[in-house]
C-alpha positions as a printed Julia matrix, in Angstrom:
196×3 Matrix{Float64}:
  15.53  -23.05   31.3
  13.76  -19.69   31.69
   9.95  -20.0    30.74
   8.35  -16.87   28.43
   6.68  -14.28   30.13
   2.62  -14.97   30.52
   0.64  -13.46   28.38
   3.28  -11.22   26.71
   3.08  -12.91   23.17
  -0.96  -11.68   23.48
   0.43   -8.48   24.31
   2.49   -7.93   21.21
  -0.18   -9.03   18.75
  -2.65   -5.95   20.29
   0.52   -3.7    20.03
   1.06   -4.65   16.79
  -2.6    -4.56   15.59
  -3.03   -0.78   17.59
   0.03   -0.21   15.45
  -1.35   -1.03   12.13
  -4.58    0.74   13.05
  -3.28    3.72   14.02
  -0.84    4.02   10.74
  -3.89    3.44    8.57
  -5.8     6.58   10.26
  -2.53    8.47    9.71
  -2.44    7.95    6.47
  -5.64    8.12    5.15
  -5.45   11.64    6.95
  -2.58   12.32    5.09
  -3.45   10.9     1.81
  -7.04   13.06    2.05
  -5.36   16.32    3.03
  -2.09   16.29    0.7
  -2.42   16.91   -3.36
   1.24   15.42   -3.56
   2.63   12.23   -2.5
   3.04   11.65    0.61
   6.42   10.2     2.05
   6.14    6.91    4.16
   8.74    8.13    6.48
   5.99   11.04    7.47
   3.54    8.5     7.89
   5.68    6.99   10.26
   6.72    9.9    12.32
   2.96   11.18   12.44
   1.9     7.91   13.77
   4.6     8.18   16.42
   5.8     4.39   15.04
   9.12    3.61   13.65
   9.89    3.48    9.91
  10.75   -0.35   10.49
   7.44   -0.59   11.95
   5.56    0.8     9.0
   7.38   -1.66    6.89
   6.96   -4.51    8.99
   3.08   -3.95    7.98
   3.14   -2.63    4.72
   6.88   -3.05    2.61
   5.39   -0.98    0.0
   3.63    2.12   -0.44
   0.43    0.32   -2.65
   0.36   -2.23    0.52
  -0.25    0.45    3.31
  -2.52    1.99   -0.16
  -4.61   -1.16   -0.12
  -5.32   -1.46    3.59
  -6.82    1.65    3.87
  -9.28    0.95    0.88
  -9.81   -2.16    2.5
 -10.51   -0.52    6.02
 -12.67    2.44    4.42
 -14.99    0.5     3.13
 -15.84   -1.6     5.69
 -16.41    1.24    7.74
 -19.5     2.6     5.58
 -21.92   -0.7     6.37
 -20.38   -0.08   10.25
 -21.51    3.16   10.48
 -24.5     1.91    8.61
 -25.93    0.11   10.85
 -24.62    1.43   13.83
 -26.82    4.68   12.95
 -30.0     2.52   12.01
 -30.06    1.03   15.28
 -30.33    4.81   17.02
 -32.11    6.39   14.56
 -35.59    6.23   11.82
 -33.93    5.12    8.72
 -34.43    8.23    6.78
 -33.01    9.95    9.68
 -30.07    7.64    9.8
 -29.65    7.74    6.32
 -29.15   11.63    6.22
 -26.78   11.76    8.53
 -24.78    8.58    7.3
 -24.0    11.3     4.21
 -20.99   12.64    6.96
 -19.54    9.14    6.98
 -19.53    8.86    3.15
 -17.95   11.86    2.73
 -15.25   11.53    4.86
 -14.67    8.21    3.16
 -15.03   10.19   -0.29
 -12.35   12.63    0.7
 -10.04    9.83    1.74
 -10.52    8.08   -1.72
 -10.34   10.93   -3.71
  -6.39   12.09   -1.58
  -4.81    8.26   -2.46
  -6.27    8.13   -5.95
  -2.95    7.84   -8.05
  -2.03    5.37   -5.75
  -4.84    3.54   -5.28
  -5.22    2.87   -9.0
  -1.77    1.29   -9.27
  -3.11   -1.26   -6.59
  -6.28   -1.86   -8.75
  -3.99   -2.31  -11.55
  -2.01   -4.99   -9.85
  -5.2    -6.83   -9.54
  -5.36   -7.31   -5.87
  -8.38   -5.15   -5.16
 -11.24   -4.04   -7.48
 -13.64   -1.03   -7.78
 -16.8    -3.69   -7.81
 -15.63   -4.28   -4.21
 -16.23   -0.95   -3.58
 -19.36   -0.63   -5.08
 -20.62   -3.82   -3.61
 -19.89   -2.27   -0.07
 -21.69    0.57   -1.15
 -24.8    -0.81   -2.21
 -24.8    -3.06    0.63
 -25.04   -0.14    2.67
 -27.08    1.78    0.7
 -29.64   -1.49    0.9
 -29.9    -1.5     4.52
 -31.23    1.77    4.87
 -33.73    1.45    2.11
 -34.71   -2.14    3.48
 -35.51   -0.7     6.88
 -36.98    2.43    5.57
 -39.69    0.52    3.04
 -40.58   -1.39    6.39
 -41.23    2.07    8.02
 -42.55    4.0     5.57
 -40.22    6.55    5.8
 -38.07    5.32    2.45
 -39.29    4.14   -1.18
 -39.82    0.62   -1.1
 -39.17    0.73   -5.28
 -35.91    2.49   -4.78
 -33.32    0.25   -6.37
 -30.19    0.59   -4.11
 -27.68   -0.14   -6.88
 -29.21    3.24   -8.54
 -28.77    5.06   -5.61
 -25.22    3.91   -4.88
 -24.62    5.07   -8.08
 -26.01    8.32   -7.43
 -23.97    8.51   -4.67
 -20.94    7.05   -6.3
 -21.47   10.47   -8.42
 -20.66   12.46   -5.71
 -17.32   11.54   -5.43
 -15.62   13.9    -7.7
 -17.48   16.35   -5.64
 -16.74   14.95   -2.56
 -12.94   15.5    -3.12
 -12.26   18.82   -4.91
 -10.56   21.37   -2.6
 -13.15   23.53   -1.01
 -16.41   21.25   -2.37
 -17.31   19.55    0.34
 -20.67   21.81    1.66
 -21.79   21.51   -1.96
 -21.01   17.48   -1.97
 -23.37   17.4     0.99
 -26.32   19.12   -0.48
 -26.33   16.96   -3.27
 -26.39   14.35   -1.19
 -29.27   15.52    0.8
 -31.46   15.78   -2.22
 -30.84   12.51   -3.14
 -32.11   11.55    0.11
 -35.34   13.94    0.26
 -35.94   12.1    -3.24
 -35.88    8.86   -1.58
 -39.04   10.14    1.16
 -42.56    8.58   -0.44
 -44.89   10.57   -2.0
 -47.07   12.09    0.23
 -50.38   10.25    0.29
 -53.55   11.63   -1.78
 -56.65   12.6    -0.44
């Protein structure tokens, strides 16, 4: 009786994530940059994958939809605190505006679809504003402690100022002007300078 090969079950499982990973940047790439649907079989071929491949992780177009919500938003508090552990928190904060942004633009491509999925009830906007102000609160918790953030900011009014951006954010030829807006919402987080 032949016995399997070692290890090669492991091996399929990374293939097969690095599969799924790679079709979710290729499509949030491709959702972002295209103003009409996108066909899956593109998707695919772009992610050098096979169609039955693509199916195998998403049979739908809301599923493959859904993940990349669900692997957007994650990424925000990632890049949140990978940038406050480098950087002063007002500092980190201002440049964590590139991250959102990106993960604006990626919203804003897979919209139609993206509401269909909400629709269906398996994912919600509150999940995305929860990751946002979860974010949004570790920057103003570590920049109260310096000194170099409000400590009365309230971060579920800043998300939302943030969340404002969004239309913005992911209007053809917008994005320099979504980035200035966001600055200013961060130079109005910086304390009042002290009085004599």
């Amino acid at each position: 009786m032949p016995t399997a090969e070692p290890g090669r079950p492991r091996a399929r499982i990374a293939e097969a994530r690095r599969n799924r990973q790679k079709l979710i940047e290729v499509a949030t790439q491709a959702f972002a940059a295209e103003t009409k649907p996108v066909a899956l079989e593109t998707i695919a071929k772009r992610a050098g994958v096979g169609i039955g491949t693509l199916y195998r992780h998403f049979p739908n177009r809301e599923a493959l939809v859904e993940a990349i919500y669900a692997d957007q938003i994650g990424q925000l508090r990632t890049s949140a605190e990978k940038l406050l552990a480098s950087h002063p928190p007002a500092a980190a904060l201002r440049r964590w505006t590139g991250t959102f942004l990106e993960w604006a633009a990626a919203k804003h491509g897979m919209a139609e679809a993206l509401h269909r999925v909400v629709a269906s009830g398996r994912i919600t906007h509150g999940e995305m504003r929860g990751e946002l102000i979860a974010a949004v609160a570790l920057f103003l918790e570590a920049g109260a402690a310096a000194g170099d953030l409000r400590a009365d900011a309230d971060p579920a009014d800043v998300a939302a100022l943030f969340a404002g951006v969004l239309v913005v954010a992911g209007a053809p030829d917008q994005r320099d002007q979504a980035q200035r807006m966001l600055y200013l919402i961060v130079d109005g987080l910086r304390p009042a300078p002290a009085s004599p």
